[in-house]
mmCIF file of C-alpha atoms in Angstrom:
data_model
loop_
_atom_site.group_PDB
_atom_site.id
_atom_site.type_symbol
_atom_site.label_atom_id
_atom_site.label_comp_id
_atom_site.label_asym_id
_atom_site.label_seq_id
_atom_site.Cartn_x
_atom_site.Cartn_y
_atom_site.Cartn_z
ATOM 1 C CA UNK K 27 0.000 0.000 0.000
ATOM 2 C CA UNK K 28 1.173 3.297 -1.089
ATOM 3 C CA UNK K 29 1.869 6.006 2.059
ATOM 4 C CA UNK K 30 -1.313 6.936 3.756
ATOM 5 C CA UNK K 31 -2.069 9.875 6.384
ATOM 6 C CA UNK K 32 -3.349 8.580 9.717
ATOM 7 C CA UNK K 33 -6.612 10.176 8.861
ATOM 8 C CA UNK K 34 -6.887 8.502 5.383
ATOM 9 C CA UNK K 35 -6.567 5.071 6.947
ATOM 10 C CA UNK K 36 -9.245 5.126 9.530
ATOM 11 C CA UNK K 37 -11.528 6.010 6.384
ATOM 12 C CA UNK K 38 -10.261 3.094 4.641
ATOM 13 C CA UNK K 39 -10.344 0.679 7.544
ATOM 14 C CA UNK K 40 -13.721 2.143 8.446
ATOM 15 C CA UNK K 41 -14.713 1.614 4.931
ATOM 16 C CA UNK K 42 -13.603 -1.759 5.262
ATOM 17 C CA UNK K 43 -15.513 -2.735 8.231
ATOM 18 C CA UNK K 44 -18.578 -0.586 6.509
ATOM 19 C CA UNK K 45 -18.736 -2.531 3.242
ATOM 20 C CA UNK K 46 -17.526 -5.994 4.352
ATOM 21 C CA UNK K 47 -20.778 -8.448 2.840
ATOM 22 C CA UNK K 48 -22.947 -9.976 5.471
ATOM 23 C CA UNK K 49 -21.911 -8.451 8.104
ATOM 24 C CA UNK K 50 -23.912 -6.695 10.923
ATOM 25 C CA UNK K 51 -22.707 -3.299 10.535
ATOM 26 C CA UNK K 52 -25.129 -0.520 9.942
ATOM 27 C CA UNK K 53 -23.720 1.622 7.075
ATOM 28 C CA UNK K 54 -22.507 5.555 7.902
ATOM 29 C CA UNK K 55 -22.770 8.122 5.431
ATOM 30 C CA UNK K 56 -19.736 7.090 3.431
ATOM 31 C CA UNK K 57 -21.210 4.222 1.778
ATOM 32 C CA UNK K 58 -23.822 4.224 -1.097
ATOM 33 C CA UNK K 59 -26.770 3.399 0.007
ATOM 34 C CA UNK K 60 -26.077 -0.293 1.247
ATOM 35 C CA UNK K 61 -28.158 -3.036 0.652
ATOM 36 C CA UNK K 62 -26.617 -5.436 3.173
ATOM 37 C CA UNK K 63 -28.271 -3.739 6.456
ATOM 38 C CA UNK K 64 -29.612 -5.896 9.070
ATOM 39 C CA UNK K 65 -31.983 -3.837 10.343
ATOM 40 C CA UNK K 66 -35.274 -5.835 10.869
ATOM 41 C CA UNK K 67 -37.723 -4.660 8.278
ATOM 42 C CA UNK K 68 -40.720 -5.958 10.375
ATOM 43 C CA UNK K 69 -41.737 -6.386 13.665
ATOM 44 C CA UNK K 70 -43.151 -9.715 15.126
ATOM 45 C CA UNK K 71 -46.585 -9.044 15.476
ATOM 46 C CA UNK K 72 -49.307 -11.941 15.080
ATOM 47 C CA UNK K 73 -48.777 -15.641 14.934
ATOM 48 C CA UNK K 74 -45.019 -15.966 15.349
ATOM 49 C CA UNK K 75 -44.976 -19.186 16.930
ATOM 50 C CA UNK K 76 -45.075 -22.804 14.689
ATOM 51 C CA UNK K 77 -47.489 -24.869 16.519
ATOM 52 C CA UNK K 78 -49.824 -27.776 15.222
ATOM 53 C CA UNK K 79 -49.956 -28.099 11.672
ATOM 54 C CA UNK K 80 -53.443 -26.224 10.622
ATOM 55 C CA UNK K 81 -55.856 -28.032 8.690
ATOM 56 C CA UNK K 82 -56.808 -26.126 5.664
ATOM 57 C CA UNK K 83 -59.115 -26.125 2.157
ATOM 58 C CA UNK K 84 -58.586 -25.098 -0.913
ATOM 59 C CA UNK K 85 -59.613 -21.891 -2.621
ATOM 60 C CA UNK K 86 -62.325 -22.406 -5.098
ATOM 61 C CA UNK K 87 -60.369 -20.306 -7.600
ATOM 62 C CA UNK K 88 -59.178 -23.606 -8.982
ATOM 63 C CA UNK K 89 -63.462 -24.066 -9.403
ATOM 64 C CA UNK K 90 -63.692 -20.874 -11.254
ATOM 65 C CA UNK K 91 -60.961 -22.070 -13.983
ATOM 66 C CA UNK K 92 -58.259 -19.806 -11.940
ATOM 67 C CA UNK K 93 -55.031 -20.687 -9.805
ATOM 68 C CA UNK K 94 -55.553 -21.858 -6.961
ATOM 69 C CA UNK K 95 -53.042 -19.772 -4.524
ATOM 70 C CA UNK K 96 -49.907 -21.764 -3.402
ATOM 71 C CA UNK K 97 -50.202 -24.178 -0.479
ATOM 72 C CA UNK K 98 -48.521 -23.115 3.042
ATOM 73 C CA UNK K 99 -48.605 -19.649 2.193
ATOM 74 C CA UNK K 100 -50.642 -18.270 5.299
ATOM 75 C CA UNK K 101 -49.127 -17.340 8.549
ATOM 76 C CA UNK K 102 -51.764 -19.736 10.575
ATOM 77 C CA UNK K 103 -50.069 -22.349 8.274
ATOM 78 C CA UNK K 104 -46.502 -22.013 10.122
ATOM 79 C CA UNK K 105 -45.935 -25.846 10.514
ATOM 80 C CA UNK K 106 -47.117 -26.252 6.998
ATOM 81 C CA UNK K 107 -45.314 -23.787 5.419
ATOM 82 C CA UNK K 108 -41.782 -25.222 6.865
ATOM 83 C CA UNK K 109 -42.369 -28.621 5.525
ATOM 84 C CA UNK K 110 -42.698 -27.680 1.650
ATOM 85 C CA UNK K 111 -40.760 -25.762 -1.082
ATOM 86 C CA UNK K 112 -43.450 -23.199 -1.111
ATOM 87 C CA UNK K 113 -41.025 -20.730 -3.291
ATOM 88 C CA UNK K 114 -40.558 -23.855 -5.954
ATOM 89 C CA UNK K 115 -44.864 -23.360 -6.268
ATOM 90 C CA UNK K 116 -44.133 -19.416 -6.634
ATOM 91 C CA UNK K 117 -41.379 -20.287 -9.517
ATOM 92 C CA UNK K 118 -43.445 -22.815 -11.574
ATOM 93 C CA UNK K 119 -46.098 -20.335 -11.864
ATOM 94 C CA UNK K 120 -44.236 -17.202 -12.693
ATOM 95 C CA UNK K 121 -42.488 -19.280 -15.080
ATOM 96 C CA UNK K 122 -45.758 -20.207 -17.078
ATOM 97 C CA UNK K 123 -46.965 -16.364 -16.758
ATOM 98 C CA UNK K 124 -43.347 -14.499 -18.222
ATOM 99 C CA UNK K 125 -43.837 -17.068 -21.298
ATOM 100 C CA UNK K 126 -47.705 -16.154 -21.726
ATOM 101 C CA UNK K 127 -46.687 -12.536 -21.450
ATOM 102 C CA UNK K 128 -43.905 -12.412 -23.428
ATOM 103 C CA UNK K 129 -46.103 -14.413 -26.171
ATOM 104 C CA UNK K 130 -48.740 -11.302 -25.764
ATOM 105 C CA UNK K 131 -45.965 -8.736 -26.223
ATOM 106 C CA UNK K 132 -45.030 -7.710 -23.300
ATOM 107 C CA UNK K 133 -41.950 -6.570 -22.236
ATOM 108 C CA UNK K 134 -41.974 -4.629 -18.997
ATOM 109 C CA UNK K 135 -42.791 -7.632 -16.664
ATOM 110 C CA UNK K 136 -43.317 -7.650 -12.618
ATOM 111 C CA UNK K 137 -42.985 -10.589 -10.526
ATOM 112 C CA UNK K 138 -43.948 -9.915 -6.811
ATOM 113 C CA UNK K 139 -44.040 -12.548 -3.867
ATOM 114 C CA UNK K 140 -43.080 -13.152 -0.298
ATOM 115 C CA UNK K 141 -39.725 -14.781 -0.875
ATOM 116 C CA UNK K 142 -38.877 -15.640 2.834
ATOM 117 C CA UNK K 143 -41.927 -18.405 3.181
ATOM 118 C CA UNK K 144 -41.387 -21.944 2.714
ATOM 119 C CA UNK K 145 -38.230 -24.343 4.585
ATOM 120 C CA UNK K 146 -37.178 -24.532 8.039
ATOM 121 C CA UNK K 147 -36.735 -20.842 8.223
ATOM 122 C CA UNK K 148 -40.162 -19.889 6.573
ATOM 123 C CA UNK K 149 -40.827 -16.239 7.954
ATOM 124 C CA UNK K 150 -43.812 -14.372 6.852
ATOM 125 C CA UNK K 151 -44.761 -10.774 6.979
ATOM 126 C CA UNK K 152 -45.566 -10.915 11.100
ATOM 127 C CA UNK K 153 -41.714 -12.643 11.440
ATOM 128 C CA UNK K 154 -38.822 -10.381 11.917
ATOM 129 C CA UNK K 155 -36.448 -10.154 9.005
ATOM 130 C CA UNK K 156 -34.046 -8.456 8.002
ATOM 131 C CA UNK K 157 -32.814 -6.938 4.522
ATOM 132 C CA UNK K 158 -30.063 -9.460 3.383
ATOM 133 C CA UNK K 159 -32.441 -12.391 4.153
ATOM 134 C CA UNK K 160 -34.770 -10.867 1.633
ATOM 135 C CA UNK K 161 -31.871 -10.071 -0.902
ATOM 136 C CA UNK K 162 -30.200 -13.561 -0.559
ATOM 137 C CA UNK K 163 -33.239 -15.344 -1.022
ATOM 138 C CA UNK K 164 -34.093 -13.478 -3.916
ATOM 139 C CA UNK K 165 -30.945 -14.122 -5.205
ATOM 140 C CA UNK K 166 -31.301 -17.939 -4.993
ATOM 141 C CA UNK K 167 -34.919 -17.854 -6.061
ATOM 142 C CA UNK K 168 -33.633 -15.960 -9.329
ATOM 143 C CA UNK K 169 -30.766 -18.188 -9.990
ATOM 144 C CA UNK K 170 -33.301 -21.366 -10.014
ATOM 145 C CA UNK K 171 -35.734 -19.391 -12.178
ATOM 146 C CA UNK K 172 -33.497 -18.972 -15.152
ATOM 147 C CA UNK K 173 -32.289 -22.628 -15.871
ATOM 148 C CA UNK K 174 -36.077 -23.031 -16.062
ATOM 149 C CA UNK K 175 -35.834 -20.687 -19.256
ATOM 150 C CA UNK K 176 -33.088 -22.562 -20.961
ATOM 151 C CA UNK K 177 -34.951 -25.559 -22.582
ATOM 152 C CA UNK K 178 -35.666 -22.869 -24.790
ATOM 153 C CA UNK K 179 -33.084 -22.382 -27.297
ATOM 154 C CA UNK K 180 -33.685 -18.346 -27.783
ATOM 155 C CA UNK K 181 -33.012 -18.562 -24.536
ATOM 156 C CA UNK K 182 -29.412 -20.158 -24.318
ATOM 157 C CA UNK K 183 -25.806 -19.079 -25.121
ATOM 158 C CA UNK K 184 -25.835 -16.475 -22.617
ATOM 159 C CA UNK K 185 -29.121 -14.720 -23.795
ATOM 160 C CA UNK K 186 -30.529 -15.005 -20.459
ATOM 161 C CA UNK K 187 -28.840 -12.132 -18.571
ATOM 162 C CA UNK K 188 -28.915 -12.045 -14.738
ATOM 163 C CA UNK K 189 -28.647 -8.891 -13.834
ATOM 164 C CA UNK K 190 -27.859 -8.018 -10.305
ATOM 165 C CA UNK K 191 -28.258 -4.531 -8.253
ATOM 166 C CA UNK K 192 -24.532 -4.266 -7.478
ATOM 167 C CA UNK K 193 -21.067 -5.854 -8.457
ATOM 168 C CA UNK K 194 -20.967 -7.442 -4.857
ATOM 169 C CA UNK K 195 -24.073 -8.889 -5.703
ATOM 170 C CA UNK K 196 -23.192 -10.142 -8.511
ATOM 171 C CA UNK K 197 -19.580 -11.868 -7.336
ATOM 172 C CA UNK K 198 -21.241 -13.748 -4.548
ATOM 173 C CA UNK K 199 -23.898 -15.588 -7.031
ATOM 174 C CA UNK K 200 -21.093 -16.481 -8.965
ATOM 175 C CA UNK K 201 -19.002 -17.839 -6.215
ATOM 176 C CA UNK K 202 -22.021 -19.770 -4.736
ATOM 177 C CA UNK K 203 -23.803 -20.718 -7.977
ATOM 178 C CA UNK K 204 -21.203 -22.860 -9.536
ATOM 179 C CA UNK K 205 -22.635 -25.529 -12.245
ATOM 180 C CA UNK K 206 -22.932 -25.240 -15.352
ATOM 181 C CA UNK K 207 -26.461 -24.619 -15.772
ATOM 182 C CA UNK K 208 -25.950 -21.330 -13.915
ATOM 183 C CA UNK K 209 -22.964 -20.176 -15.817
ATOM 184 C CA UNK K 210 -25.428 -20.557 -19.200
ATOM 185 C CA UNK K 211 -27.286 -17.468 -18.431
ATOM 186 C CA UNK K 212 -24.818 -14.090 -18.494
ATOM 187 C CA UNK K 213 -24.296 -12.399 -15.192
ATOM 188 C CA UNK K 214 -24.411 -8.759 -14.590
ATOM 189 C CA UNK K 215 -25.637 -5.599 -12.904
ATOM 190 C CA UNK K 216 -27.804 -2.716 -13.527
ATOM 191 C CA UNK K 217 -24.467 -0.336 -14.153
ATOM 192 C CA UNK K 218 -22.518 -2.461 -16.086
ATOM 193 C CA UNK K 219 -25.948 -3.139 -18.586
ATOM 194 C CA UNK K 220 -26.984 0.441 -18.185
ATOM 195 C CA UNK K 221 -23.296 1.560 -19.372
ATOM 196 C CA UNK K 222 -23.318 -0.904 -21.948
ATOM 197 C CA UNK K 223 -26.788 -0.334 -23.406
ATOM 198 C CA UNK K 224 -26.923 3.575 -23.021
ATOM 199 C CA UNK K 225 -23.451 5.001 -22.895
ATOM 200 C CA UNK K 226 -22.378 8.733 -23.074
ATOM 201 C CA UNK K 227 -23.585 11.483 -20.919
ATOM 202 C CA UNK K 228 -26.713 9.538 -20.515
ATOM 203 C CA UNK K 229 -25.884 6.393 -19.170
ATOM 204 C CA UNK K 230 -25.574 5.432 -15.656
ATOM 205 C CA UNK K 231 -26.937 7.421 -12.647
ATOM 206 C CA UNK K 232 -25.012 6.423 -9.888
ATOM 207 C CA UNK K 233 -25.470 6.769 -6.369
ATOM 208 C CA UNK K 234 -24.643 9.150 -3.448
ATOM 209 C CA UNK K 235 -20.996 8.219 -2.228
ATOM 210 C CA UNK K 236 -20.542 5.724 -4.732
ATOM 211 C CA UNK K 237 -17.436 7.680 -6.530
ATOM 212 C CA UNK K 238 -15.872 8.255 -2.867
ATOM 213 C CA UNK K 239 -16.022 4.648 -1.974
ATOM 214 C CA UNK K 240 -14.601 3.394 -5.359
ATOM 215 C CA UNK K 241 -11.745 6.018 -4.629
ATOM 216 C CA UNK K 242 -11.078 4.280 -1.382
ATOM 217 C CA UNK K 243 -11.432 0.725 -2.879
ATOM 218 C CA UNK K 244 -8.309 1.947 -5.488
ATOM 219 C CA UNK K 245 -6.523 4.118 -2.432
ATOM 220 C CA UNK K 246 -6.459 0.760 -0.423
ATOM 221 C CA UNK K 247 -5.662 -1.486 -3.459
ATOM 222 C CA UNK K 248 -2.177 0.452 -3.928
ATOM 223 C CA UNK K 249 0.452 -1.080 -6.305
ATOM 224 C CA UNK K 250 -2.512 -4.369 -6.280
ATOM 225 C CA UNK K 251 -5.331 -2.437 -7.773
ATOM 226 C CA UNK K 252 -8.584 -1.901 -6.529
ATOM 227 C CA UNK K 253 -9.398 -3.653 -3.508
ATOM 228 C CA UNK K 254 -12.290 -4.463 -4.292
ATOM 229 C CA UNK K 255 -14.420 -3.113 -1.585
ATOM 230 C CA UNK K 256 -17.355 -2.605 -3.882
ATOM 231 C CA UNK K 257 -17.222 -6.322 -5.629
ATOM 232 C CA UNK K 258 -14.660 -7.935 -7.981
ATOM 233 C CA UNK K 259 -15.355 -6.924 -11.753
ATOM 234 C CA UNK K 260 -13.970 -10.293 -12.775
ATOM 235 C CA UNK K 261 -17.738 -11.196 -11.694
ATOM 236 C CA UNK K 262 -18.813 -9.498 -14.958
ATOM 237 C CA UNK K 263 -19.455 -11.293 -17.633
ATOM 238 C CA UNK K 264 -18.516 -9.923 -21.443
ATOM 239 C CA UNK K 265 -21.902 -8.119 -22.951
ATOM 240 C CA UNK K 266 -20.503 -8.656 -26.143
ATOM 241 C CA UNK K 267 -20.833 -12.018 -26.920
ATOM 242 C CA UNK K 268 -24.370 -12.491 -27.126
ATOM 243 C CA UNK K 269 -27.583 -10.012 -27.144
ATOM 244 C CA UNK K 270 -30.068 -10.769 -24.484
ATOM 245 C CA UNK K 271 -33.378 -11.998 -25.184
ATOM 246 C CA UNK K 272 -34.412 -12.363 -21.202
ATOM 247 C CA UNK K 273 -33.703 -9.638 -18.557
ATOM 248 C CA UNK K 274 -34.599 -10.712 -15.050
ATOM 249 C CA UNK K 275 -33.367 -7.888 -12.525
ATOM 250 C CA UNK K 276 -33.099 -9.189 -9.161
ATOM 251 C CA UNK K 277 -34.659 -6.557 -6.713
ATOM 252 C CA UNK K 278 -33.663 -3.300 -7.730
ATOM 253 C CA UNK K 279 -34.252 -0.201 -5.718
ATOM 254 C CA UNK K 280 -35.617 -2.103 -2.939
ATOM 255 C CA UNK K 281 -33.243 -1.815 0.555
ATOM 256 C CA UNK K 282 -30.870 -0.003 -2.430
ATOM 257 C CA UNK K 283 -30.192 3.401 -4.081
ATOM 258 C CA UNK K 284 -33.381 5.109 -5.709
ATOM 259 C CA UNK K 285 -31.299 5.403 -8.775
ATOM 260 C CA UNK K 286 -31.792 1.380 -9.773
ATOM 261 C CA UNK K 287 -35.345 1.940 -10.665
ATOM 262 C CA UNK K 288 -33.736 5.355 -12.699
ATOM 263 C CA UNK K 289 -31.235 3.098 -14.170
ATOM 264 C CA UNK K 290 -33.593 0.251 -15.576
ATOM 265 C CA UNK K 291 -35.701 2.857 -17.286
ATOM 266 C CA UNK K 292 -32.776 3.687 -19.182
ATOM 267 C CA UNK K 293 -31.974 0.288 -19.658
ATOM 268 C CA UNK K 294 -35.264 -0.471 -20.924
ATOM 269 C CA UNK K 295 -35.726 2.555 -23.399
ATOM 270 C CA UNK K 296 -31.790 1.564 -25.011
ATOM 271 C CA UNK K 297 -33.333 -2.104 -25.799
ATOM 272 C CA UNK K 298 -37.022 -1.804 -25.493
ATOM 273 C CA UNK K 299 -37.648 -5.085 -27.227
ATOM 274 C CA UNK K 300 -35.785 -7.086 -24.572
ATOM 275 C CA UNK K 301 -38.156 -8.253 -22.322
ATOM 276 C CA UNK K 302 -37.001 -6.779 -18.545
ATOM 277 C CA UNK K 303 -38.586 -8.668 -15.486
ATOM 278 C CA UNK K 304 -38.212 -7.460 -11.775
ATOM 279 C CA UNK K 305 -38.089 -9.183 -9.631
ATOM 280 C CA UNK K 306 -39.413 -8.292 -6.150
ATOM 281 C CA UNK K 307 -38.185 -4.475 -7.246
ATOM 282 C CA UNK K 308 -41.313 -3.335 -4.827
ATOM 283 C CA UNK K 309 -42.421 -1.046 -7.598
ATOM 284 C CA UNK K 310 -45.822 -0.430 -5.327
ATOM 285 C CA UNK K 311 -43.756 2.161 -3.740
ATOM 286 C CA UNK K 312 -42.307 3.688 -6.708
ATOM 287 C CA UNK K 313 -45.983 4.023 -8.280
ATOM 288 C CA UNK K 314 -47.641 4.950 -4.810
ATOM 289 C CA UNK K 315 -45.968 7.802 -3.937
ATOM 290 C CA UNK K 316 -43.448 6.097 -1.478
ATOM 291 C CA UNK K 317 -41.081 8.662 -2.455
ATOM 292 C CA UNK K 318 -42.010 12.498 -2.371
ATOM 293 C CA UNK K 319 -40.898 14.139 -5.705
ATOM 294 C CA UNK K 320 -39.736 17.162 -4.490
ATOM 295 C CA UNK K 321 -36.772 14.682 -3.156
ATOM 296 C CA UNK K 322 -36.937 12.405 -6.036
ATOM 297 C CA UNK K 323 -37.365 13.801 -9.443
ATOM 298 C CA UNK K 324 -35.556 11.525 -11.585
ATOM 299 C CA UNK K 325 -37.265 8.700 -9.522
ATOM 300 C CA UNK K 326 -41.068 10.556 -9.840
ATOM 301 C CA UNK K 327 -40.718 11.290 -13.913
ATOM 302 C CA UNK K 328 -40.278 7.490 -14.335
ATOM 303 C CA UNK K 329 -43.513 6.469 -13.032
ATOM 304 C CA UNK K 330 -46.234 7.505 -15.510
ATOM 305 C CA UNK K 331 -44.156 7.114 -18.423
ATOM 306 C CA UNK K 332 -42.700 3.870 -17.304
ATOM 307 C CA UNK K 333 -43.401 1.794 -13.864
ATOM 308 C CA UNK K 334 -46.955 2.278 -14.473
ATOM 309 C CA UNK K 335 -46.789 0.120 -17.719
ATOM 310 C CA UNK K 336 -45.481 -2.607 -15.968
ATOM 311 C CA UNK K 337 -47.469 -6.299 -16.712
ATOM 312 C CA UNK K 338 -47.380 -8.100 -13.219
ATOM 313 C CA UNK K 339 -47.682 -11.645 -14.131
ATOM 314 C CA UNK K 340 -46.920 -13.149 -11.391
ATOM 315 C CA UNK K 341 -47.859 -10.821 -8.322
ATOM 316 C CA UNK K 342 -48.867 -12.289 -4.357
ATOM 317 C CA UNK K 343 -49.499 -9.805 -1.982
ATOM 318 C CA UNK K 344 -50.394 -10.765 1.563
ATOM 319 C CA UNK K 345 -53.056 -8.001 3.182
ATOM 320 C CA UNK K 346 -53.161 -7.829 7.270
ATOM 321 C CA UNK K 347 -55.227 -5.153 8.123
ATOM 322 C CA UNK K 348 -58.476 -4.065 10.247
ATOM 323 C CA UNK K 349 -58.293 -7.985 11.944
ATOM 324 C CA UNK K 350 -58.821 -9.272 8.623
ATOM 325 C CA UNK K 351 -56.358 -11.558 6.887
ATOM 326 C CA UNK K 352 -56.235 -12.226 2.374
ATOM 327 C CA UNK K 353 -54.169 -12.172 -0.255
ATOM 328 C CA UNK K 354 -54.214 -10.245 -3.990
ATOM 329 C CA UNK K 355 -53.213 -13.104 -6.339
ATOM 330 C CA UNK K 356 -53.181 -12.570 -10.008
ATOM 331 C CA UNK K 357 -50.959 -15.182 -12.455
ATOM 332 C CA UNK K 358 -51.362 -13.761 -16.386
ATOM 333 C CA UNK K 359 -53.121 -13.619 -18.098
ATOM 334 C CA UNK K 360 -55.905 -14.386 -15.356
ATOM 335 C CA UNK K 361 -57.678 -11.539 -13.789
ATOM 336 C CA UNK K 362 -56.719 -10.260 -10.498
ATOM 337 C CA UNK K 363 -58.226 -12.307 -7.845
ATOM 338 C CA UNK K 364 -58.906 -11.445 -3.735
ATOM 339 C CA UNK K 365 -58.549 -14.007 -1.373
ATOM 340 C CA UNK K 366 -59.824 -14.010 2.418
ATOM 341 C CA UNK K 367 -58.042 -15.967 4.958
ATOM 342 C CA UNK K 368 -61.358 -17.608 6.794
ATOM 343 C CA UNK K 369 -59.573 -18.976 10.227
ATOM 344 C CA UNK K 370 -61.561 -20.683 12.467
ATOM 345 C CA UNK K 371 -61.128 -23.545 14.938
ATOM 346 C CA UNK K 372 -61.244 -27.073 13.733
ATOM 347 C CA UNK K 373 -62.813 -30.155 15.619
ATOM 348 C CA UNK K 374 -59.415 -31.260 16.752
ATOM 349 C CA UNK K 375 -58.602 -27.377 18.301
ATOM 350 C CA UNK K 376 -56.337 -26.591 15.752
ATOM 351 C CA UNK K 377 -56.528 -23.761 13.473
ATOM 352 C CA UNK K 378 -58.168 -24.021 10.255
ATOM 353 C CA UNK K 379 -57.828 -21.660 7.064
ATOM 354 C CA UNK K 380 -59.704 -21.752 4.222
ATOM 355 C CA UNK K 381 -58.923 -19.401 1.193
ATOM 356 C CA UNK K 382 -62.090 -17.661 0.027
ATOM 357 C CA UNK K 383 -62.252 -15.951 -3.373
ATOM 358 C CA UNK K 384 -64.256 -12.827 -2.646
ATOM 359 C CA UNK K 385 -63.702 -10.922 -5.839
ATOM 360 C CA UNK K 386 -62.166 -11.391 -9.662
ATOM 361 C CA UNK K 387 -61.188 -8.206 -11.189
ATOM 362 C CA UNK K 388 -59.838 -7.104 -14.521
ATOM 363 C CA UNK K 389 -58.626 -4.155 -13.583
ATOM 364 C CA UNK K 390 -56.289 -4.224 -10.155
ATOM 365 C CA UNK K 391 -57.853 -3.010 -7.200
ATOM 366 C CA UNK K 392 -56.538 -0.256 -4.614
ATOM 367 C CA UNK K 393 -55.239 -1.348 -1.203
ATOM 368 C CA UNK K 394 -58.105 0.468 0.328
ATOM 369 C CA UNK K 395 -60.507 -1.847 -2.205
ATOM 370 C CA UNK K 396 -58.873 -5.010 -0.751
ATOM 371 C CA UNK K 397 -58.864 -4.327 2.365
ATOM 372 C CA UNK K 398 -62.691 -3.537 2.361
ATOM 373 C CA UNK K 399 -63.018 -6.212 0.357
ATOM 374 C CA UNK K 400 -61.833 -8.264 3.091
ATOM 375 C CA UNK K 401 -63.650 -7.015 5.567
ATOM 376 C CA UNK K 402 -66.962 -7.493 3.907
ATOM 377 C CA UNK K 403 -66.516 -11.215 3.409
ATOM 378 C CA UNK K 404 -65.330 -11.106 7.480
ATOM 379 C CA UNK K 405 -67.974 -9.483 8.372
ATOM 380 C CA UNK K 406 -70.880 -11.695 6.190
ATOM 381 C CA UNK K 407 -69.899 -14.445 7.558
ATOM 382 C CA UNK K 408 -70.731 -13.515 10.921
#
């Protein structure tokens, strides 16, 4: 390392300590917006515990020539839930809706689900959890997705481009997603595509501190290089060699820098007949407002002209509000579907669910429209 002030190397071991992956320290002002902070997103609120397996019944959407939602998927169904691969039921499903989609034409695609239920460490939206259990497992839900793709010949050779919110991202998929079948689809992030697809003044918008902490990544590199502090670019796979025909961005924006969702509109305008699926990007909060646009104008121009366009094909969405429990389910090209969680007691004392279809829509309905939705069906049946 080359000579450093005293001052300049608590920065860099700071930065060290602040950027290290999975770890437990809460990010200061020098880094970028991290990702990686284990903050609990929720609090535990309602029916933490695992208990007796609940007995449950079906929806009747199946009845109606609809999906029937997933099995395990409600937070009465703890037991349940832990002893299936409830996320393998999300993946067949989106799977079937990005092909019928892409067959209609569309090319701005959403995918939305709770990706900590299911296994031994199912956690649903009353669980505490933090933000790099919902980035890792949407990570590893994305890397068994696109294999599912490559039957397909448009589809193989690299055409299949995982593209990741951040280089570190990125490197640790590679390093833990080894075989073969993984190494078919191209691996990548929003900048690198974004750079690669837009270029010029135009292209990437990158976040608050990101130049400083790349400075310190080359500062503490020396004679070596860059250290590295912000991912290995050997990660990157060469965008030359083949032009995507699948785009599946693994949460962007979300527990991230507001400038992802910037940077995929770009992305999408420079290639706007690839077809670009996000993946958990919770673009409800970029289209409701989540973020004022006196703070956020770049963020708050994209949303009419872009997020708004969005196809979700494959979009649950568990509701907990007013003592009333459902879901908003829609697989495409179906119609949007509510769902209320009827839990009662069953003969043995355990709790019984059944899934009760109280409205198919065309059109997606407000939050406000679920919710009284749901409380309509609680309340008729009492």
């Amino acid at each position: 390392m080359k000579n450093l002030s005293a001052s300049s190397l608590l920065i860099s071991c700071s930065a060290v300590l602040l950027l290290t992956p999975r770890n437990s320290i809460v990010a200061s002002a020098f880094a970028p917006s991290p990702r990686r902070s284990t903050a609990a997103t929720r609090a535990s609120g309602f029916g933490g515990g695992g208990g007796p397996r609940p007995k449950m019944r079906s929806s009747g959407g199946s009845r109606l020539g609809l999906s029937p939602l997933p099995r395990g998927i409600s937070p009465f169904e703890k037991s349940l839930s832990k002893g299936i691969d409830i996320q393998a039921q999300f993946r067949q499903g989106a799977k079937r809706a990005i092909d019928a989609a892409v067959r209609d034409g569309a090319r701005r695609i959403e995918i939305e689900f709770p990706p900590l239920l299911g296994g031994s460490q199912s956690k649903s939206q009353f669980d505490d959890f933090d933000n790099i259990q919902e980035l890792d497992r949407n990570k590893d839900w994305t890397m068994l997705l696109a294999p599912m793709f490559l039957g397909d010949g448009d589809y193989q050779g690299g055409k299949t481009w995982l593209i990741f919110p951040d280089l570190k991202e990125c490197e640790i998929a590679k390093k833990e997603w080894m075989g073969q079948r993984y190494r078919e689809a191209t691996f990548t992030t929003i900048e690198a595509v974004t750079n690669d697809s837009v270029g010029g003044e135009a292209s990437y918008d990158a976040p608050w501190g990101s130049s400083l902490m790349s400075g310190l990544s080359k500062m503490m590199g020396g004679d070596d290089g860059d250290a590295g502090l912000l991912g290995d670019q050997a990660a990157l796979d060469d965008l030359t060699s083949s032009s995507p025909t699948l785009w599946l961005v693994i949460q962007p924006g979300n527990g991230g820098p507001v400038e992802d969702w910037v940077n995929c509109e770009k992305m999408a305008a420079a290639r706007p007949d690839t077809p670009m699926v996000i993946i958990n990007g919770a673009l409800d909060k970029v289209r409701g407002g989540f973020y004022p646009a006196v703070f956020f104008p770049k963020l708050a121009a994209t949303v009419d002209r872009f997020y708004k366009k969005f196809e979700s094909a494959f979009y649950l969405k568990p509701f907990s509000d007013k003592g009333v429990y459902g879901w908003l389910y829609r697989v495409y090209p179906e119609p949007w579907q509510v769902v209320w969680e009827d839990v009662g007691r069953g003969k043995d004392g355990n709790a019984e669910v059944e899934y009760v279809p109280v409205a198919v829509l065309e059109k997606r309905p407000s939050y406000a429209e679920v919710v009284s939705m749901l409380v309509n069906a609680s309340q008729r049946k009492k």
